[in-house]
Short mmCIF file of C-alpha atoms and ligand atoms in Angstrom, two decimals:
data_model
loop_
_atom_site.label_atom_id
_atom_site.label_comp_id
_atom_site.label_asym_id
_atom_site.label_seq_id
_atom_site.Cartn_x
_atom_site.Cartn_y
_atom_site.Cartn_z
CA UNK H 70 22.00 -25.66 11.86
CA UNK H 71 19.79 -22.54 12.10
CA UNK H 72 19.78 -19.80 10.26
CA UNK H 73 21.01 -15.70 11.28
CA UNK H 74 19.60 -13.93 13.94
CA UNK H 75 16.08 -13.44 12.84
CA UNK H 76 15.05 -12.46 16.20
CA UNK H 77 14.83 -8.58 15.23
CA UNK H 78 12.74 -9.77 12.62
CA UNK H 79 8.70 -9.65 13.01
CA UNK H 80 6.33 -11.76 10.70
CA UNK H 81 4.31 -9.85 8.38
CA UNK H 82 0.49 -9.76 9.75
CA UNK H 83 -1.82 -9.94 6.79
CA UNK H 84 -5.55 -9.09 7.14
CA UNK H 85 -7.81 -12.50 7.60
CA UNK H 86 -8.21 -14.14 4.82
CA UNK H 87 -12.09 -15.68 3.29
CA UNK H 88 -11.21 -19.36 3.66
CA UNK H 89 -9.26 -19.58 6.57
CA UNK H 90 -12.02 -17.90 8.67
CA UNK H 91 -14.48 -20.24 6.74
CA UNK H 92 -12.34 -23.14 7.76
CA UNK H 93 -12.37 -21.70 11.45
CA UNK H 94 -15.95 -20.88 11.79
CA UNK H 95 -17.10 -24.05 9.52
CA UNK H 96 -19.13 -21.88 6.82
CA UNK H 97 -18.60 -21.23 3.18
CA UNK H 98 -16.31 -18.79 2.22
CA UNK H 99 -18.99 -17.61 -0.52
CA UNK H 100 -20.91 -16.57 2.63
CA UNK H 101 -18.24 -14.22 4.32
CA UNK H 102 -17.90 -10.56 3.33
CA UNK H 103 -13.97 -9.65 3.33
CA UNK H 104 -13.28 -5.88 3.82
CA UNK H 105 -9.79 -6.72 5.98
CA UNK H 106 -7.24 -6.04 3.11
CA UNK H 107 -8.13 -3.60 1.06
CA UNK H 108 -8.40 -5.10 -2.21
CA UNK H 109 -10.49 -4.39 -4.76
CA UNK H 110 -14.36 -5.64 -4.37
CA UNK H 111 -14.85 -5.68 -8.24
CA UNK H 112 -11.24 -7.59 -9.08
CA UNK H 113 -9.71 -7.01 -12.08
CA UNK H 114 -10.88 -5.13 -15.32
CA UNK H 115 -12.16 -8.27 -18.22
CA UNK H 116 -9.98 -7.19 -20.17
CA UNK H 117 -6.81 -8.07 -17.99
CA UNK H 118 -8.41 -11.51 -16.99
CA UNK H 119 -8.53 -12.03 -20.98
CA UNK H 120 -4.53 -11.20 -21.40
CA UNK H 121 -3.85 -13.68 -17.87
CA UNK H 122 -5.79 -16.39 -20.06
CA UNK H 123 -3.97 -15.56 -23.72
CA UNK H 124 -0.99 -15.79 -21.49
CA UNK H 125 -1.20 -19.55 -20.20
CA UNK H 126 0.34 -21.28 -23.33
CA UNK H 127 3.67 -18.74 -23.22
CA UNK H 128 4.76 -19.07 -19.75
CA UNK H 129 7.49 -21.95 -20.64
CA UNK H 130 9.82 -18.73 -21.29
CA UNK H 131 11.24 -16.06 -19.30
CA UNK H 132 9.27 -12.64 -19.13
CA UNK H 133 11.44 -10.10 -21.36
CA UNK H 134 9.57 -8.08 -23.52
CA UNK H 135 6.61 -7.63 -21.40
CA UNK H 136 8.79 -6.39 -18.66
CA UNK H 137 9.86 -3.72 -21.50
CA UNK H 138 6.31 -3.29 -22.65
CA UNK H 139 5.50 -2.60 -19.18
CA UNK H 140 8.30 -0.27 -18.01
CA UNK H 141 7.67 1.64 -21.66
CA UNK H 142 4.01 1.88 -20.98
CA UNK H 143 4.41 3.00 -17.74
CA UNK H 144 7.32 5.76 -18.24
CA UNK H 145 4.67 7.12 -21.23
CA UNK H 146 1.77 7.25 -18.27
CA UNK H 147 4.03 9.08 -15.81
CA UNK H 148 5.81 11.29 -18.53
CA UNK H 149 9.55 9.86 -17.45
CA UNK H 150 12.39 7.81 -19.01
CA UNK H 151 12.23 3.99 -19.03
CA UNK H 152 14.61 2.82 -17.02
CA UNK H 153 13.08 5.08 -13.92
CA UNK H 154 10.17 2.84 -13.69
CA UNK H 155 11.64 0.03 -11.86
CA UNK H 156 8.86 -3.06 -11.96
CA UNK H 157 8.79 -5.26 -8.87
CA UNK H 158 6.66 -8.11 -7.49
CA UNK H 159 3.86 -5.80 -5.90
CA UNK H 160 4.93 -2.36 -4.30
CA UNK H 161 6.54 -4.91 -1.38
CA UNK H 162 8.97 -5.54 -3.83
CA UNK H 163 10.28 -1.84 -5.04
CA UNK H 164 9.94 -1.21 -1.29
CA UNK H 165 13.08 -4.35 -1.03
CA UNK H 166 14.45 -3.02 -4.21
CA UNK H 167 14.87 0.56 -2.54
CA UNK H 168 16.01 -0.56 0.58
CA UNK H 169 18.96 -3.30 -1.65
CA UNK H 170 19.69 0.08 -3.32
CA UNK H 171 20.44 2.30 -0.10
CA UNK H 172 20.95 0.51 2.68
CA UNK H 173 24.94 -0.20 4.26
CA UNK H 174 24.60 -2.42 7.22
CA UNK H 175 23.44 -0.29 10.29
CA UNK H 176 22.21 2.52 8.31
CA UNK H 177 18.94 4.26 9.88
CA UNK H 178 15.31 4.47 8.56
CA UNK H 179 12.40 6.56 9.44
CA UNK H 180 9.06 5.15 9.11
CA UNK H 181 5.29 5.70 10.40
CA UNK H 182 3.61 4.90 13.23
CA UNK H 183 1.10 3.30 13.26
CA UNK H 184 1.49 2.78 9.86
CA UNK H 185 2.43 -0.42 7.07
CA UNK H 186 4.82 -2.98 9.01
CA UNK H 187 6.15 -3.69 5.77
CA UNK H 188 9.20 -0.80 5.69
CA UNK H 189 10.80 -1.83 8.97
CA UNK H 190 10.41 -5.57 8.05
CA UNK H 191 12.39 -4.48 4.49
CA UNK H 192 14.56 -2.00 6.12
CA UNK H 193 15.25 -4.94 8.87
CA UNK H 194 15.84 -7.73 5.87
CA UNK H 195 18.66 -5.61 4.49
CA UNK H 196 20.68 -4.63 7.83
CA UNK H 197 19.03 -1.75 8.46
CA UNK H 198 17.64 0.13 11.71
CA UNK H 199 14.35 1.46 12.52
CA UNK H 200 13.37 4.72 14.10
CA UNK H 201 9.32 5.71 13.78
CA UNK H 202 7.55 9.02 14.03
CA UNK H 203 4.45 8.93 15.26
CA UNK H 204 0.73 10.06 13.84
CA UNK H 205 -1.09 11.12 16.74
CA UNK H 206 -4.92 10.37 17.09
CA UNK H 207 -5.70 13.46 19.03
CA UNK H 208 -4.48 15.42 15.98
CA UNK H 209 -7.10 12.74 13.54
CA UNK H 210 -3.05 11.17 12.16
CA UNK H 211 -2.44 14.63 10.99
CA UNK H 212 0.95 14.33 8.36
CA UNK H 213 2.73 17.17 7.95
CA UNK H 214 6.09 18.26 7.74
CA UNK H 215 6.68 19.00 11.44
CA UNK H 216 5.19 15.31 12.44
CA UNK H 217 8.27 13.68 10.43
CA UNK H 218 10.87 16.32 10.49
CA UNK H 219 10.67 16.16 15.03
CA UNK H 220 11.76 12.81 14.26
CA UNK H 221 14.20 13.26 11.83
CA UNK H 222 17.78 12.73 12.07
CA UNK H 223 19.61 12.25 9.08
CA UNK H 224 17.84 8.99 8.01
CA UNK H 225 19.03 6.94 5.40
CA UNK H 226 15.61 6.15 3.87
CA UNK H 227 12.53 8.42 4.93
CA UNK H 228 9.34 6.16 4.47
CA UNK H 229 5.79 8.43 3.77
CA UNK H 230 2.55 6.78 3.06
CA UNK H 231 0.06 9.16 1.07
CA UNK H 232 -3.10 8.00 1.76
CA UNK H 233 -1.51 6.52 4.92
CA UNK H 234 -2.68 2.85 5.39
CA UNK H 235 -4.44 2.48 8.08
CA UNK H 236 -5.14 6.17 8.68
CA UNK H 237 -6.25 7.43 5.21
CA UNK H 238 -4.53 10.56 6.05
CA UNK H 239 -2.67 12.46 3.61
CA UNK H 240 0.13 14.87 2.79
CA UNK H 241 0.02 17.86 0.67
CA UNK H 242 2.00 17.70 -2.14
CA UNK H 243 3.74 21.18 -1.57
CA UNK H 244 4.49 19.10 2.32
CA UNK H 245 6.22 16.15 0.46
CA UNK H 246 8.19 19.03 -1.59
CA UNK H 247 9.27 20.83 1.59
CA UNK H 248 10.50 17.65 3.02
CA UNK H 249 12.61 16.76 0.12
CA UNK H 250 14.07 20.23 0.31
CA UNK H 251 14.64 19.70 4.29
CA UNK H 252 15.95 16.63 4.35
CA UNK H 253 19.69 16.10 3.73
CA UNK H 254 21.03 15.01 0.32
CA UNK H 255 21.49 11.10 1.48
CA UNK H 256 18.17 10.73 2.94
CA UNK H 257 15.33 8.96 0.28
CA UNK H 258 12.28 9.66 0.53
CA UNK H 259 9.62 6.88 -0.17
CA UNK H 260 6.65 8.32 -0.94
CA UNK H 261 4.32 5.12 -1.24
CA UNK H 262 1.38 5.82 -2.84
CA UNK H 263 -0.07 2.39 -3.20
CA UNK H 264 -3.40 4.26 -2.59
CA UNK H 265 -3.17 6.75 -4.98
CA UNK H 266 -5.75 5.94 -7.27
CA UNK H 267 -8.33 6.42 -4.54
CA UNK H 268 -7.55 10.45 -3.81
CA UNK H 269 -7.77 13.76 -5.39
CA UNK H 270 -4.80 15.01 -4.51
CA UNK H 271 -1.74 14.87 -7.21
CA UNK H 272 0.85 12.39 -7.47
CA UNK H 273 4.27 13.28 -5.48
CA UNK H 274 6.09 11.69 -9.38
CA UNK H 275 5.95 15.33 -10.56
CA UNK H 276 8.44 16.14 -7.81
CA UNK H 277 11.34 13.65 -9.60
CA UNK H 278 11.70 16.54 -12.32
CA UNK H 279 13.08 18.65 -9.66
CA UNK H 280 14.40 16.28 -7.16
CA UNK H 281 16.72 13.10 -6.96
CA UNK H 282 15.99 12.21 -3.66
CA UNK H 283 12.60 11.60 -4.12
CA UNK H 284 10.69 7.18 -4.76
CA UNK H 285 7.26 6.75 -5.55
CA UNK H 286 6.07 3.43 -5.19
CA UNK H 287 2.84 2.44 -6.85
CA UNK H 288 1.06 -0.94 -7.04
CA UNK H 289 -1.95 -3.23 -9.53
CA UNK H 290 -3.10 -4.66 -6.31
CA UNK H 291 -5.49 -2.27 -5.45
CA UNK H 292 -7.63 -0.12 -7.72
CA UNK H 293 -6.40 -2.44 -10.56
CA UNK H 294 -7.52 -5.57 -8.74
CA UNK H 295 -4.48 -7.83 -9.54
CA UNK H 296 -2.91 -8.54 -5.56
CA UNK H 297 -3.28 -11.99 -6.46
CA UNK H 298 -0.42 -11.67 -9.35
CA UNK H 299 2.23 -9.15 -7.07
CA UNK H 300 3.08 -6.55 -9.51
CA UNK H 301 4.17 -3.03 -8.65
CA UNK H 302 7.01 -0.73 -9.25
CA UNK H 303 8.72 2.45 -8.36
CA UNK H 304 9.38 5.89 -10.07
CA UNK H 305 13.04 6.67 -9.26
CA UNK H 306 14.83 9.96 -10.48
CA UNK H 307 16.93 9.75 -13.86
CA UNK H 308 20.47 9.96 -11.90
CA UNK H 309 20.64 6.79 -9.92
CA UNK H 310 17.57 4.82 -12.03
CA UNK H 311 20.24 2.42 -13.67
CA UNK H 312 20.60 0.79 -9.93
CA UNK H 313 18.03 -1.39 -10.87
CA UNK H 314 19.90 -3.59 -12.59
CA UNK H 315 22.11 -4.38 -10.01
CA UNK H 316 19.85 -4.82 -7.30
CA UNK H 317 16.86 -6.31 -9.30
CA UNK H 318 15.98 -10.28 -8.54
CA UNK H 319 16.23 -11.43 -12.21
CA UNK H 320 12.58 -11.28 -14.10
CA UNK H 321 11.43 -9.70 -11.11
CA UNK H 322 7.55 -9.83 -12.32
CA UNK H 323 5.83 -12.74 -14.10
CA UNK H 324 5.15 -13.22 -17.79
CA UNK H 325 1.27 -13.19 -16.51
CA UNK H 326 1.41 -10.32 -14.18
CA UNK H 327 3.62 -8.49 -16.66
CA UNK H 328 0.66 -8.92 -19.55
CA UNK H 329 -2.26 -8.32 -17.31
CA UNK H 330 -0.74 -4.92 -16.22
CA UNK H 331 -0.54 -3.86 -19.63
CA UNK H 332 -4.19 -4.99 -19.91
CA UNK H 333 -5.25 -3.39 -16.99
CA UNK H 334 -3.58 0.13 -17.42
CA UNK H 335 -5.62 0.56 -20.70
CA UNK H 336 -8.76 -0.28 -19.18
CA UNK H 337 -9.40 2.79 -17.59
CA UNK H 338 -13.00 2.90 -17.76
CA UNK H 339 -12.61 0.06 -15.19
CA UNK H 340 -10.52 1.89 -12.82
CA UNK H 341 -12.69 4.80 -12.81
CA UNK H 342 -15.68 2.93 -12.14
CA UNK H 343 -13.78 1.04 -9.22
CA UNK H 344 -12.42 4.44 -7.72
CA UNK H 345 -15.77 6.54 -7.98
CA UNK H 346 -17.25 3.40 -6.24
CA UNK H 347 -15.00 3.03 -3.81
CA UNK H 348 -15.46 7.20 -3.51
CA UNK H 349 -19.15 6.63 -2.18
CA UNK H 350 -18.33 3.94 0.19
CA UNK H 351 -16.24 5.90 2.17
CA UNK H 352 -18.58 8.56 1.91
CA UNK H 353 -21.35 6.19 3.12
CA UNK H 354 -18.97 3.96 6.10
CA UNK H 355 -17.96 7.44 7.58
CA UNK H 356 -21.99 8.62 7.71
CA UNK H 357 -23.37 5.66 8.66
CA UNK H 358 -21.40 3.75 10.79
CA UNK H 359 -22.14 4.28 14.53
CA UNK H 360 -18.07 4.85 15.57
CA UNK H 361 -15.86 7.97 14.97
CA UNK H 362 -14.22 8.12 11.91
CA UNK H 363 -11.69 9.67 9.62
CA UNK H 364 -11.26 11.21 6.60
CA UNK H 365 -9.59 8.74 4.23
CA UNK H 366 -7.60 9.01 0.73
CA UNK H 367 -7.64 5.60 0.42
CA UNK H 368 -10.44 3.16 -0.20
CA UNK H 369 -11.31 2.20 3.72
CA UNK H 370 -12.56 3.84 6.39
CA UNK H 371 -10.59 3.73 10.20
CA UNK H 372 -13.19 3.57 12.74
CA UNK H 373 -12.54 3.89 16.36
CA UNK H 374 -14.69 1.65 18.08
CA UNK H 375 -13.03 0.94 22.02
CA UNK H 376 -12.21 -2.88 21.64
CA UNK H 377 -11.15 -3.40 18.24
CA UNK H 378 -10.30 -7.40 18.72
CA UNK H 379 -13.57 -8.05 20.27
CA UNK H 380 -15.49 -5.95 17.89
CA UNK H 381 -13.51 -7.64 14.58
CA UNK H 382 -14.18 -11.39 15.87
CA UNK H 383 -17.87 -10.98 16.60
CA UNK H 384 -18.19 -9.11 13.16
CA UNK H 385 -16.07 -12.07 12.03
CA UNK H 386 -18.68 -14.60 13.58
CA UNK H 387 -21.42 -12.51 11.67
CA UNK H 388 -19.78 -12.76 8.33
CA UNK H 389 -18.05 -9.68 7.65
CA UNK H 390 -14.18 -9.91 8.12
CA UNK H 391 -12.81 -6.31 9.33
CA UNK H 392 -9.08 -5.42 10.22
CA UNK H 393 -8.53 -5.24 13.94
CA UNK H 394 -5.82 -2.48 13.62
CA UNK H 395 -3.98 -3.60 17.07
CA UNK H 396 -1.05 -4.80 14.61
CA UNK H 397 -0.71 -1.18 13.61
CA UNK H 398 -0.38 -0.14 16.84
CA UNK H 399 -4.24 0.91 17.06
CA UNK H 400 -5.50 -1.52 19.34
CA UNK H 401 -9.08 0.59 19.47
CA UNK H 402 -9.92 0.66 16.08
CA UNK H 403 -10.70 -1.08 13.12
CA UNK H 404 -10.15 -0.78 9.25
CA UNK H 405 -13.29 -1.33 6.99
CA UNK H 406 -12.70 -1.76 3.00
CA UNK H 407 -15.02 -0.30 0.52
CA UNK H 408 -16.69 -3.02 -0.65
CA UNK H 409 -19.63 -2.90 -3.28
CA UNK H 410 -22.70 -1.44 -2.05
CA UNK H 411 -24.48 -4.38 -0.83
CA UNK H 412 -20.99 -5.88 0.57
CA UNK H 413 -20.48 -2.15 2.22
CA UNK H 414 -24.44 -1.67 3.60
CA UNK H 415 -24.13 -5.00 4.76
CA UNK H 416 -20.81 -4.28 7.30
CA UNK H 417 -22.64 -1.27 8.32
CA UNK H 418 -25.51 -3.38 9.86
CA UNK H 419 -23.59 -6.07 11.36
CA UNK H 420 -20.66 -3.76 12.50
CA UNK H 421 -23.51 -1.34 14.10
CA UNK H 422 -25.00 -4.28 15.93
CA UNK H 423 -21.51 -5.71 17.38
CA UNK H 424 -20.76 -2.39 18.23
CA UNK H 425 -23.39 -1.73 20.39
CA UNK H 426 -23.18 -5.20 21.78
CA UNK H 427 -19.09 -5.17 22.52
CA UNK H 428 -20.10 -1.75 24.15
CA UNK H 429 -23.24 -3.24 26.61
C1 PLP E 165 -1.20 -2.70 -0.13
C2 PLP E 165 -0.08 -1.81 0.22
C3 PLP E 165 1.15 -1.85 -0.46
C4 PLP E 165 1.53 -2.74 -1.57
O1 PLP E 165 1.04 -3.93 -1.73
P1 PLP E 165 1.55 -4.88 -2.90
O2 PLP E 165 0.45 -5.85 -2.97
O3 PLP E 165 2.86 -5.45 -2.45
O4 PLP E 165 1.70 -4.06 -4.12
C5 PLP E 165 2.13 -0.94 -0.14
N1 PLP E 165 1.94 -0.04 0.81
C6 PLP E 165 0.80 0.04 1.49
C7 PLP E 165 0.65 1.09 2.53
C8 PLP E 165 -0.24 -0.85 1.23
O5 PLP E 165 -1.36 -0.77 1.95
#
């Protein structure tokens, strides 16, 4: 047998990970510097590595009133009711929830290029079709309201990333405001702000009080330094928030995940020190590095550096894995993570060096 027609369907490209370039180049992984997936150089906050080990003994039953805990918690942080935080395994997951929730067969999506593969490969799991606008580099991935609304045509699902990933480009909030007031009635807006610990700017959430058409998506993997336990969720507006239950996978997060993002939320001396951190990195990767940059929201810095495969392996080859961005459709440029200062001053040098040399 075989199974549907997967041939629409593209694998999900994940940034390099330590030991499997360790493996490759025969070194110790300890020895490698990884700034290809943005997560968070100082992991999680002690405090949510305490509740992961409390946690080991109760994992014989199902997660219930953690997932409540959590959705409670959360709805108190974001000032909405309970059932509009809608917790999913990482923000992957309220990105499939989303899509379960909107998507008839055939129905159209809008999402960014370049920008995160992972909306068309949702939008694509659940019968839907993919249209992209486009971030141009000779306007430094500008995103405004014109960008998305030349492509727009009455999309089911209209995907924005704010910080964009790879870009670090951002939206205004008033811009995400005057798209949910352009856009018609059916269309969703995703406003994924799984970087959104990282900027100054204001979360789009404010914008549900005013507007059902409008998702945020939010994730622990990255300023809260839990990827490794995929927990996320979504901010949905009161009106259609009880959807969740019929589209939810059942005990959609894990007892574990679901205790060590209550830990981590309430361990925000962590998350400041990991976001002012991550602050002067950027700061220091777009003044040092020997490449043209951009300004980024996020924690990582896109550098455009001619031949970004050539310039990632030999990086690679001196220890420091970078993100060769030719996935994203950005085949000149590479994405650098914030690491900690040595990690970060130490890309600099060798990325400097294989710069120059890819260049020669
Ligand atoms: C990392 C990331 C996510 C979410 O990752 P999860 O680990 O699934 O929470 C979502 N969107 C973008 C743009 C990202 O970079």
């Amino acid at each position: 047998m075989q199974p549907r027609d997967l041939s629409a369907l593209t694998p999900y490209v994940p940034g390099r990970g330590a030991a499997e370039v360790a493996r490759e180049l025969g070194v110790d992984p300890a020895d490698l510097t990884k700034l290809s997936s943005n997560e968070n150089p100082y992991g999680p906050s002690d405090a949510a590595v305490e509740a992961i080990e409390a946690t080991a003994e109760r994992v014989g039953v199902y997660p219930k009133a953690s997932h409540t805990d959590l959705t409670d918690r959360l709805a108190d942080h974001w000032g909405v009711a309970s059932e509009q935080v809608w917790v999913t395994p990482g923000a992957d997951g309220a990105l499939d929830y989303l899509a379960r929730a909107m998507l008839d067969p055939g129905d159209r999506v809008l999402a960014p290029e370049p920008g995160f593969s992972y909306y068309r490969m949702s939008a694509r799991y659940h019968h839907g079709e993919v249209d992209r606008y486009h971030l141009s580099k000779d306007d430094d991935f500008a995103q405004t309201p014109e960008t998305v609304l030349d492509a727009y045509d009455d999309h089911r699902i209209l995907y924005l990333t704010t910080p964009h990933n790879p870009t670090g480009s951002e939206f205004a909030r008033a811009d995400v405001r005057e798209l949910a007031e352009s856009v018609a009635d059916h269309t969703l807006l995703v406003v994924d702000e799984a970087y959104g610990e990282y900027t100054e700017r204001p979360s789009s959430v404010a914008l549900l009080d005013d507007y059902d058409n409008v998702a945020v998506t939010r994730t622990f993997s990255k300023a809260y330094g839990l990827a490794g336990l995929r927990i996320g969720y979504a901010v949905v507006p009161e009106p259609w928030a009880d959807a969740y239950a019929r589209v939810n996978t059942p005990f959609a997060a894990s007892e574990v995940a679901l205790r060590a993002a209550l830990a981590a939320i309430d361990d925000q001396a962590h998350v400041d020190d990991v976001v002012e951190s991550a602050r002067r990195m950027r700061s220091y990767l777009r003044a040092e590095l020997d490449a043209p940059t951009w300004a980024s929201g996020g924690n990582f810095v896109l550098a455009d550096v001619g031949d970004a495969s050539a310039v990632a392996d030999a990086s690679q080859r001196n220890g420091v894995i970078v993100r060769d961005c030719s996935s994203f459709g950005l085949p000149g440029c590479i994405r650098v993570s914030c690491g900690t200062e040595p990690q970060t001053r130490e890309a600099v040098d060798v990325l400097n060096d294989v710069v120059s040399e890819v260049e020669a």
